[in-house]
Coordinates of N, CA and C in Angstrom, one line a residue:
Chain W
E1 N 33.1 23.9 10.2 CA 31.9 23.3 10.0 C 31.1 23.9 8.9
T2 N 30.2 23.2 8.2 CA 29.4 23.7 7.1 C 28.0 23.6 7.5
G3 N 27.1 24.2 6.7 CA 25.6 24.0 7.0 C 25.1 24.6 8.3
V4 N 24.0 24.0 8.8 CA 23.4 24.6 10.0 C 23.6 23.6 11.1
T5 N 24.3 24.1 12.2 CA 24.5 23.2 13.3 C 23.7 23.6 14.5
Q6 N 23.3 22.6 15.4 CA 22.6 22.9 16.5 C 23.3 22.2 17.8
T7 N 23.3 22.9 18.9 CA 23.8 22.3 20.1 C 22.9 22.7 21.2
P8 N 22.6 21.8 22.2 CA 23.0 20.5 22.2 C 22.1 19.6 21.4
R9 N 22.5 18.4 21.0 CA 21.5 17.5 20.2 C 20.4 16.9 21.0
H10 N 20.7 16.7 22.3 CA 19.7 16.2 23.3 C 19.8 17.0 24.6
L11 N 18.6 17.2 25.1 CA 18.7 18.0 26.4 C 17.4 17.5 27.2
V12 N 17.7 17.2 28.5 CA 16.7 16.8 29.4 C 16.7 17.9 30.5
M13 N 15.6 18.4 30.9 CA 15.6 19.5 31.8 C 14.3 19.3 32.6
G14 N 14.4 19.9 33.9 CA 13.3 19.9 34.8 C 12.5 21.2 34.5
M15 N 11.4 21.3 35.0 CA 10.4 22.4 34.7 C 10.9 23.7 35.3
T16 N 11.8 23.6 36.3 CA 12.4 24.8 37.0 C 13.7 25.3 36.4
N17 N 14.3 24.5 35.5 CA 15.5 24.8 34.9 C 15.5 26.0 34.0
K18 N 16.7 26.6 33.7 CA 16.8 27.4 32.6 C 18.0 26.9 31.7
K19 N 17.7 26.9 30.4 CA 18.7 26.3 29.5 C 18.6 27.1 28.2
S20 N 19.5 26.9 27.3 CA 19.6 27.6 26.0 C 19.9 26.6 24.9
L21 N 19.3 26.8 23.8 CA 19.6 26.1 22.6 C 20.4 27.0 21.6
K22 N 21.3 26.5 21.0 CA 22.1 27.3 20.1 C 22.0 26.8 18.6
C23 N 22.0 27.8 17.7 CA 22.0 27.4 16.3 C 23.0 28.3 15.6
E24 N 23.8 27.7 14.7 CA 24.8 28.6 14.0 C 24.7 28.1 12.5
Q25 N 24.8 29.1 11.7 CA 24.9 28.8 10.2 C 26.1 29.5 9.6
H26 N 26.7 28.6 8.7 CA 27.9 29.1 7.9 C 27.7 29.2 6.5
L27 N 26.4 29.6 6.1 CA 26.1 29.7 4.7 C 25.9 31.1 4.2
G28 N 26.2 32.0 5.0 CA 26.0 33.4 4.6 C 24.5 33.8 4.4
H29 N 23.6 33.1 5.1 CA 22.2 33.5 5.0 C 21.8 34.6 6.0
N30 N 20.7 35.3 5.7 CA 20.3 36.4 6.5 C 19.1 36.1 7.4
A31 N 18.4 35.1 7.0 CA 17.1 34.8 7.8 C 17.4 33.5 8.6
M32 N 16.9 33.5 9.8 CA 17.0 32.3 10.7 C 15.7 32.0 11.4
Y33 N 15.4 30.8 11.6 CA 14.0 30.3 12.1 C 14.2 29.4 13.2
W34 N 13.2 29.4 14.1 CA 12.9 28.3 15.1 C 11.7 27.7 14.8
Y35 N 11.7 26.3 14.7 CA 10.5 25.5 14.6 C 10.4 24.5 15.7
K36 N 9.1 24.1 16.0 CA 8.9 23.0 17.0 C 8.3 21.9 16.2
Q37 N 8.9 20.7 16.4 CA 8.3 19.5 15.7 C 7.9 18.5 16.7
S38 N 6.6 18.3 16.9 CA 6.0 17.3 17.8 C 5.5 16.1 16.9
A39 N 5.5 14.9 17.5 CA 4.9 13.8 16.8 C 3.5 14.1 16.3
K40 N 3.3 13.6 15.1 CA 2.0 13.6 14.5 C 1.3 15.0 14.3
K41 N 2.2 16.1 14.4 CA 1.8 17.4 14.2 C 2.5 18.1 13.2
P42 N 2.1 19.1 12.4 CA 2.8 19.8 11.5 C 3.9 20.6 12.2
L43 N 5.0 20.9 11.4 CA 6.0 21.7 12.0 C 5.4 23.1 12.4
E44 N 5.7 23.6 13.5 CA 5.1 24.8 14.1 C 6.3 25.9 14.0
L45 N 6.0 26.9 13.2 CA 7.0 28.0 13.2 C 6.8 28.8 14.4
M46 N 8.0 29.1 15.0 CA 8.0 29.8 16.4 C 8.4 31.2 16.1
F47 N 9.6 31.4 15.6 CA 10.2 32.7 15.4 C 11.0 32.7 14.1
V48 N 11.0 34.0 13.5 CA 11.8 34.3 12.4 C 12.6 35.6 12.6
Y49 N 13.9 35.5 12.2 CA 14.7 36.7 12.3 C 15.3 37.0 10.9
N50 N 15.2 38.2 10.5 CA 15.8 38.6 9.2 C 16.7 39.7 9.5
F51 N 18.0 39.6 9.2 CA 19.1 40.5 9.5 C 19.0 41.0 10.9
K52 N 18.9 40.0 11.9 CA 18.9 40.2 13.3 C 17.6 40.8 13.9
E53 N 16.7 41.1 13.0 CA 15.4 41.7 13.4 C 14.3 40.6 13.4
Q54 N 13.5 40.5 14.5 CA 12.5 39.5 14.6 C 11.4 40.0 13.6
T55 N 10.9 39.1 12.8 CA 9.9 39.4 11.8 C 8.6 38.5 12.1
E56 N 8.8 37.5 12.8 CA 7.6 36.7 13.1 C 7.8 36.1 14.5
N57 N 6.6 36.2 15.2 CA 6.5 35.6 16.5 C 5.1 34.9 16.6
N58 N 5.1 33.6 16.4 CA 3.9 32.9 16.2 C 3.2 32.6 17.4
S59 N 2.9 33.7 18.2 CA 2.2 33.5 19.5 C 2.8 32.5 20.4
V60 N 4.1 32.6 20.5 CA 4.8 31.6 21.3 C 4.9 32.0 22.8
P61 N 4.6 31.1 23.7 CA 4.6 31.5 25.2 C 5.9 32.1 25.6
S62 N 5.9 33.0 26.6 CA 7.1 33.8 27.0 C 8.1 33.0 27.5
R63 N 7.8 31.7 27.9 CA 8.8 30.9 28.5 C 9.9 30.4 27.5
F64 N 9.6 30.8 26.3 CA 10.6 30.7 25.1 C 11.0 32.0 24.7
S65 N 12.3 32.3 24.8 CA 12.8 33.7 24.5 C 14.0 33.6 23.5
P66 N 13.7 34.1 22.3 CA 14.7 34.0 21.3 C 15.8 35.1 21.4
E67 N 16.9 34.9 20.8 CA 18.0 35.9 20.7 C 18.7 35.7 19.5
C68 N 18.9 36.8 18.7 CA 19.7 36.7 17.4 C 20.7 37.8 17.5
P69 N 21.9 37.5 17.9 CA 23.0 38.6 18.0 C 23.6 39.0 16.8
N70 N 23.6 38.1 15.8 CA 24.0 38.4 14.4 C 23.4 37.4 13.4
S71 N 23.6 37.6 12.1 CA 22.9 36.8 11.1 C 23.4 35.3 11.1
S72 N 24.5 35.0 11.8 CA 24.8 33.6 11.9 C 24.5 32.8 13.1
H73 N 24.0 33.5 14.1 CA 23.8 32.8 15.3 C 22.3 33.1 15.8
L74 N 21.7 32.1 16.4 CA 20.3 32.2 16.9 C 20.3 31.3 18.2
F75 N 19.8 31.8 19.1 CA 19.4 31.1 20.5 C 18.0 31.0 20.8
L76 N 17.7 30.0 21.6 CA 16.4 30.0 22.1 C 16.6 29.7 23.6
H77 N 16.2 30.6 24.4 CA 16.3 30.5 25.9 C 15.1 30.0 26.4
L78 N 15.3 29.0 27.3 CA 14.1 28.3 27.9 C 14.1 28.4 29.3
H79 N 12.9 28.6 29.9 CA 12.7 28.7 31.3 C 11.3 28.3 31.8
T80 N 11.3 27.7 32.9 CA 10.0 27.2 33.5 C 9.1 26.5 32.4
L81 N 9.7 25.6 31.7 CA 8.9 24.8 30.6 C 8.0 23.8 31.2
Q82 N 7.1 23.3 30.4 CA 6.1 22.4 30.7 C 6.4 21.1 30.0
P83 N 5.9 19.9 30.5 CA 6.1 18.7 29.8 C 5.7 18.7 28.4
E84 N 4.6 19.4 28.0 CA 4.1 19.4 26.7 C 5.1 20.2 25.7
D85 N 6.1 20.9 26.3 CA 7.1 21.5 25.4 C 8.1 20.5 24.9
S86 N 8.1 19.3 25.4 CA 9.0 18.2 24.9 C 8.8 18.0 23.4
A87 N 9.8 18.2 22.7 CA 9.7 18.1 21.2 C 11.1 18.2 20.6
L88 N 11.1 18.1 19.2 CA 12.3 18.3 18.5 C 12.2 19.8 18.0
Y89 N 13.3 20.6 18.4 CA 13.4 21.9 18.0 C 14.4 22.1 16.9
L90 N 13.8 22.6 15.7 CA 14.6 22.7 14.6 C 15.0 24.2 14.3
C91 N 16.2 24.4 13.9 CA 16.6 25.7 13.4 C 16.8 25.7 12.0
A92 N 16.5 26.7 11.3 CA 16.7 26.8 9.8 C 17.2 28.2 9.4
S93 N 17.8 28.2 8.2 CA 18.2 29.6 7.7 C 17.8 29.6 6.2
S94 N 17.8 30.8 5.7 CA 17.5 31.0 4.2 C 18.3 32.0 3.7
P95 N 18.6 32.0 2.4 CA 19.4 33.1 1.8 C 18.8 34.5 1.7
P96 N 19.5 35.5 1.4 CA 19.0 36.8 1.2 C 18.0 36.8 0.0
G97 N 17.1 37.7 0.0 CA 16.1 37.8 -1.1 C 14.7 37.6 -0.5
Q98 N 13.7 37.4 -1.3 CA 12.3 37.2 -0.9 C 12.3 36.0 -0.1
G99 N 11.9 36.1 1.2 CA 11.9 35.0 2.1 C 11.1 33.8 1.7
S100 N 9.9 34.1 1.2 CA 9.0 33.0 1.0 C 9.4 32.2 -0.3
Y101 N 10.2 32.8 -1.1 CA 10.7 32.2 -2.3 C 11.7 31.1 -2.1
N102 N 12.6 31.4 -1.0 CA 13.7 30.6 -0.8 C 13.5 29.3 0.0
E103 N 14.3 28.3 -0.4 CA 14.3 27.1 0.4 C 15.0 27.4 1.8
Q104 N 14.6 26.6 2.8 CA 15.2 26.7 4.0 C 16.2 25.6 4.3
F105 N 17.2 25.9 5.0 CA 18.3 24.8 5.3 C 18.1 24.6 6.7
F106 N 18.0 23.3 7.1 CA 17.6 22.9 8.4 C 18.9 22.3 9.2
G107 N 19.0 22.6 10.4 CA 19.8 21.8 11.2 C 19.3 20.5 11.6
P108 N 20.1 19.7 12.4 CA 19.5 18.4 12.8 C 18.6 18.3 13.9
G109 N 18.5 19.5 14.7 CA 17.5 19.6 15.7 C 18.1 19.3 17.2
T110 N 17.5 19.8 18.1 CA 17.7 19.5 19.5 C 16.5 18.8 20.0
R111 N 16.7 17.6 20.5 CA 15.7 16.7 21.1 C 15.4 17.2 22.6
L112 N 14.4 17.8 22.9 CA 14.2 18.4 24.3 C 13.1 17.5 25.0
T113 N 13.6 17.1 26.2 CA 12.6 16.4 27.0 C 12.5 17.2 28.4
V114 N 11.3 17.6 28.8 CA 11.0 18.3 29.9 C 10.3 17.4 31.0
L115 N 10.9 17.2 32.0 CA 10.5 16.2 33.1 C 9.7 17.0 34.1
Chain M
A1 N -6.1 32.4 4.7 CA -5.0 31.8 5.3 C -4.5 30.6 4.6
Q2 N -3.2 30.4 4.7 CA -2.7 29.2 4.0 C -2.8 28.0 4.8
S3 N -3.0 26.8 4.1 CA -2.9 25.6 4.8 C -2.5 24.5 3.9
V4 N -1.9 23.4 4.4 CA -1.5 22.2 3.7 C -2.1 21.0 4.3
T5 N -2.6 20.1 3.4 CA -3.1 18.8 3.8 C -2.3 17.7 3.2
Q6 N -1.8 16.8 3.9 CA -1.1 15.7 3.2 C -2.0 14.5 3.6
L7 N -2.5 13.8 2.5 CA -3.4 12.7 2.7 C -2.5 11.5 3.0
G8 N -2.8 10.9 4.2 CA -2.0 9.7 4.5 C -0.9 10.0 5.4
S9 N -0.9 9.7 6.7 CA 0.3 9.9 7.6 C 1.3 8.8 7.2
H10 N 0.9 7.7 6.7 CA 1.9 6.5 6.4 C 1.5 6.0 5.0
V11 N 2.6 5.8 4.2 CA 2.4 5.1 2.9 C 3.5 4.1 2.8
S12 N 3.0 2.9 2.4 CA 3.9 1.8 2.3 C 4.0 1.3 0.8
V13 N 5.1 1.1 0.2 CA 5.3 0.6 -1.2 C 6.3 -0.4 -1.2
S14 N 6.3 -1.3 -2.2 CA 7.4 -2.2 -2.4 C 8.5 -1.6 -3.3
E15 N 9.7 -2.1 -3.0 CA 10.9 -1.7 -3.8 C 10.6 -1.8 -5.2
G16 N 10.8 -0.7 -6.0 CA 10.6 -0.8 -7.4 C 9.2 -0.3 -7.9
A17 N 8.3 -0.1 -6.9 CA 7.0 0.4 -7.2 C 6.9 1.8 -7.2
L18 N 5.8 2.4 -7.8 CA 5.6 3.8 -7.9 C 5.4 4.4 -6.5
V19 N 6.0 5.5 -6.3 CA 5.7 6.3 -5.0 C 4.8 7.5 -5.4
L20 N 3.7 7.6 -4.7 CA 2.8 8.8 -4.8 C 2.4 9.3 -3.4
L21 N 2.9 10.5 -3.1 CA 2.5 11.2 -1.8 C 1.7 12.4 -2.2
R22 N 0.6 12.5 -1.5 CA -0.4 13.5 -2.0 C -0.4 14.8 -1.1
C23 N -0.5 15.9 -1.7 CA -0.5 17.2 -1.0 C -1.5 18.1 -1.6
N24 N -2.4 18.7 -0.8 CA -3.3 19.7 -1.3 C -3.1 20.9 -0.4
Y25 N -3.2 22.0 -1.1 CA -2.9 23.3 -0.3 C -4.1 24.3 -0.5
S26 N -4.1 25.3 0.4 CA -5.1 26.3 0.3 C -4.3 27.6 0.4
S27 N -4.5 28.5 -0.4 CA -3.8 29.8 -0.5 C -4.6 30.8 -1.2
S28 N -4.7 32.1 -0.6 CA -5.5 33.1 -1.3 C -4.8 33.9 -2.3
V29 N -3.5 33.6 -2.4 CA -2.6 34.2 -3.4 C -1.9 33.2 -4.1
P30 N -1.2 33.5 -5.2 CA -0.3 32.4 -5.8 C 0.6 31.9 -4.8
P31 N 0.8 30.6 -4.8 CA 1.6 30.0 -3.8 C 3.1 29.7 -4.4
Y32 N 4.0 29.5 -3.4 CA 5.3 28.8 -3.7 C 5.0 27.5 -2.9
L33 N 5.4 26.4 -3.6 CA 5.2 25.0 -3.1 C 6.5 24.3 -3.0
F34 N 6.7 23.5 -1.9 CA 7.9 22.8 -1.6 C 7.6 21.4 -1.2
W35 N 8.5 20.5 -1.3 CA 8.6 19.3 -0.8 C 10.0 19.1 -0.1
Y36 N 9.9 18.7 1.2 CA 11.1 18.5 1.9 C 11.1 17.0 2.4
V37 N 12.3 16.5 2.7 CA 12.4 15.0 3.2 C 13.2 15.1 4.5
Q38 N 12.8 14.3 5.4 CA 13.5 14.2 6.6 C 13.9 12.8 6.9
Y39 N 15.2 12.5 7.0 CA 15.7 11.2 7.3 C 15.8 11.1 8.9
P40 N 15.8 9.9 9.5 CA 16.0 9.8 10.9 C 17.1 10.6 11.5
N41 N 16.9 11.4 12.6 CA 17.9 12.1 13.3 C 18.6 13.2 12.5
Q42 N 17.7 13.6 11.5 CA 18.3 14.8 10.7 C 17.3 15.8 10.5
G43 N 17.7 17.0 10.1 CA 16.7 18.1 9.7 C 16.1 17.9 8.4
L44 N 15.3 18.7 8.0 CA 14.6 18.6 6.7 C 15.5 19.0 5.6
Q45 N 15.4 18.5 4.5 CA 16.2 18.8 3.3 C 15.3 18.9 2.1
L46 N 15.6 20.0 1.3 CA 14.7 20.3 0.1 C 14.7 19.2 -1.0
L47 N 13.6 18.7 -1.4 CA 13.6 17.8 -2.5 C 13.4 18.6 -3.8
L48 N 12.4 19.5 -3.8 CA 12.1 20.3 -5.0 C 11.2 21.4 -4.6
K49 N 11.1 22.4 -5.5 CA 10.1 23.5 -5.2 C 9.5 24.0 -6.6
Y50 N 8.3 24.6 -6.4 CA 7.6 25.2 -7.5 C 7.5 26.7 -7.2
T51 N 7.9 27.6 -8.0 CA 7.7 29.0 -7.9 C 6.8 29.5 -9.0
T52 N 7.3 29.5 -10.2 CA 6.6 29.9 -11.4 C 7.1 29.1 -12.5
G53 N 6.4 29.2 -13.7 CA 6.8 28.5 -14.9 C 6.3 27.2 -15.0
A54 N 7.2 26.2 -15.5 CA 6.7 24.9 -15.8 C 6.1 24.2 -14.5
T55 N 5.0 23.7 -14.7 CA 4.2 23.1 -13.6 C 4.7 21.7 -13.1
L56 N 5.5 21.0 -14.0 CA 6.1 19.8 -13.6 C 7.6 20.1 -13.1
V57 N 7.8 19.8 -11.9 CA 9.1 20.1 -11.3 C 9.8 18.9 -10.9
K58 N 11.2 18.9 -11.4 CA 11.9 17.7 -11.1 C 12.9 18.1 -9.9
G59 N 13.0 17.1 -9.0 CA 13.9 17.3 -7.8 C 15.0 16.4 -7.8
I60 N 15.6 16.2 -6.6 CA 16.7 15.3 -6.3 C 16.2 13.9 -6.2
N61 N 17.1 12.9 -6.4 CA 16.9 11.5 -6.0 C 15.7 11.0 -6.9
G62 N 15.4 11.6 -8.1 CA 14.5 11.0 -9.0 C 13.0 11.4 -8.7
F63 N 12.8 12.3 -7.7 CA 11.4 12.7 -7.5 C 11.0 13.8 -8.3
E64 N 9.7 13.9 -8.6 CA 9.1 15.1 -9.2 C 7.7 15.4 -8.7
A65 N 7.2 16.5 -8.9 CA 5.9 16.9 -8.5 C 5.3 17.9 -9.5
E66 N 3.9 17.8 -9.6 CA 3.2 18.6 -10.6 C 2.2 19.5 -9.9
F67 N 2.3 20.8 -10.2 CA 1.5 21.9 -9.6 C 0.2 21.9 -10.5
K68 N -0.9 21.6 -9.9 CA -2.2 21.6 -10.6 C -3.1 22.7 -9.8
K69 N -3.1 23.8 -10.4 CA -3.8 25.0 -9.9 C -5.3 24.6 -9.7
S70 N -5.9 24.0 -10.7 CA -7.4 23.7 -10.6 C -7.8 22.7 -9.5
E71 N -6.8 21.9 -9.2 CA -7.0 20.9 -8.1 C -6.4 21.3 -6.8
T72 N -5.7 22.5 -6.8 CA -4.8 22.9 -5.6 C -4.1 21.7 -5.1
S73 N -3.4 21.1 -5.9 CA -2.5 19.9 -5.5 C -1.1 20.1 -6.0
F74 N -0.3 19.3 -5.3 CA 1.2 19.3 -5.6 C 1.7 17.9 -5.1
H75 N 1.2 17.0 -5.8 CA 1.5 15.5 -5.4 C 3.0 15.2 -5.8
L76 N 3.7 14.4 -5.0 CA 5.1 14.0 -5.2 C 5.1 12.6 -5.7
T77 N 5.9 12.4 -6.7 CA 5.9 11.0 -7.3 C 7.4 10.6 -7.6
K78 N 7.6 9.3 -7.6 CA 8.8 8.7 -8.1 C 8.5 7.4 -8.7
P79 N 9.0 7.1 -9.9 CA 8.6 6.0 -10.7 C 8.9 4.6 -10.0
S80 N 10.1 4.6 -9.3 CA 10.6 3.4 -8.9 C 11.2 3.6 -7.4
A81 N 10.6 3.1 -6.4 CA 11.1 3.3 -5.0 C 12.3 2.5 -4.7
H82 N 13.2 3.1 -3.9 CA 14.4 2.5 -3.5 C 14.3 2.4 -1.9
M83 N 15.0 1.4 -1.4 CA 14.9 1.3 0.2 C 15.4 2.6 0.8
S84 N 16.3 3.2 0.1 CA 16.9 4.5 0.7 C 15.9 5.7 0.7
D85 N 14.7 5.5 0.0 CA 13.7 6.6 0.0 C 12.9 6.6 1.3
A86 N 13.0 5.5 2.1 CA 12.2 5.5 3.4 C 12.7 6.7 4.2
A87 N 11.6 7.5 4.6 CA 11.8 8.8 5.3 C 10.5 9.4 5.5
E88 N 10.5 10.6 6.1 CA 9.3 11.3 6.2 C 9.3 12.5 5.3
Y89 N 8.2 12.7 4.6 CA 8.1 13.7 3.6 C 7.1 14.8 3.9
F90 N 7.5 16.1 3.7 CA 6.6 17.3 4.2 C 6.4 18.1 2.9
C91 N 5.2 18.4 2.7 CA 4.8 19.4 1.7 C 4.6 20.8 2.5
A92 N 5.0 21.8 1.8 CA 5.0 23.2 2.4 C 4.5 24.2 1.4
V93 N 3.9 25.3 1.8 CA 3.4 26.3 1.1 C 3.9 27.8 1.7
S94 N 4.3 28.6 0.9 CA 4.4 30.0 1.3 C 3.8 30.9 0.2
E95 N 3.7 32.2 0.6 CA 3.0 33.1 -0.3 C 3.9 34.0 -1.1
V96 N 3.5 34.2 -2.4 CA 4.2 34.9 -3.3 C 4.4 36.4 -2.8
T97 N 3.4 36.8 -2.0 CA 3.4 38.2 -1.6 C 4.6 38.6 -0.6
G98 N 5.3 37.5 -0.2 CA 6.4 37.8 0.6 C 6.4 37.4 2.0
G99 N 7.3 37.8 2.9 CA 7.3 37.4 4.2 C 8.1 36.2 4.3
F100 N 8.2 35.7 5.5 CA 9.0 34.4 5.7 C 8.2 33.3 6.3
K101 N 6.9 33.3 6.2 CA 6.1 32.3 6.7 C 5.9 31.2 5.8
T102 N 6.4 30.0 6.1 CA 6.1 28.8 5.3 C 5.3 27.8 6.2
I103 N 4.1 27.4 5.6 CA 3.3 26.4 6.3 C 3.6 25.0 5.9
F104 N 3.9 24.1 6.9 CA 4.2 22.8 6.6 C 3.0 21.9 6.8
G105 N 2.9 20.8 6.0 CA 2.0 19.7 6.4 C 2.4 19.0 7.5
A106 N 1.5 18.0 7.9 CA 1.9 17.1 9.1 C 2.9 16.0 8.7
G107 N 3.2 15.8 7.4 CA 4.1 14.8 7.0 C 3.5 13.5 6.6
T108 N 4.2 12.8 5.8 CA 3.8 11.5 5.4 C 5.1 10.6 5.5
R109 N 5.0 9.5 6.3 CA 6.1 8.6 6.4 C 6.0 7.5 5.4
L110 N 7.1 7.4 4.6 CA 7.2 6.5 3.5 C 7.9 5.2 3.9
F111 N 7.3 4.1 3.9 CA 7.9 2.8 4.2 C 8.2 2.1 2.8
V112 N 9.3 1.5 2.7 CA 9.6 0.7 1.4 C 10.0 -0.7 1.8
K113 N 9.2 -1.6 1.3 CA 9.4 -3.0 1.5 C 10.2 -3.7 0.5
A114 N 11.1 -4.6 1.0 CA 12.0 -5.4 0.0 C 11.2 -6.4 -0.7

């Protein structure tokens, strides 16, 4: 596969469940991002990893736990979520170099519904 | 702090008409500016970006945008809309000083009428 892939594409979970979102990029990029996209709101940056090190945590609640085992894979572990956490979760990656200069390549997202 | 304002959450144009999507930004340092497009059930895709140099930037699918520092604007235009342009468009800003933080606008959904 090429580009940025995300699995699963759709996820329904109860508030007491634990689940994980997976993102994988085959572009040779070093930086990876998690965003939350809710209806009628700007994209919210959640986390950024550069060479597996977390560089941004945008005051995200601890019920969201990221993991970046290598530059190609990024996970978002979810536990005891709330209904307001229902959203489209987008993963992105960007090439080596100055992060803010580079375009980001996005995956198709995971549509999460919390019941 | 940086911010992005997209004027109009919805814009409707007729096929063949001019497309104008407005974006104003706020940044305390020189910005990098981006326009992304999102088609249904897909992630965002870069249309064009401004970093330095020429203020009129050309992108994919016939889109272009002009960086106007005095107006803190980066409006997106296309001379003639196609049905395939119907999508959501996001303006974004990041700082020249580095880091990985890009701030996105709330998006403008473009409708194209036959």
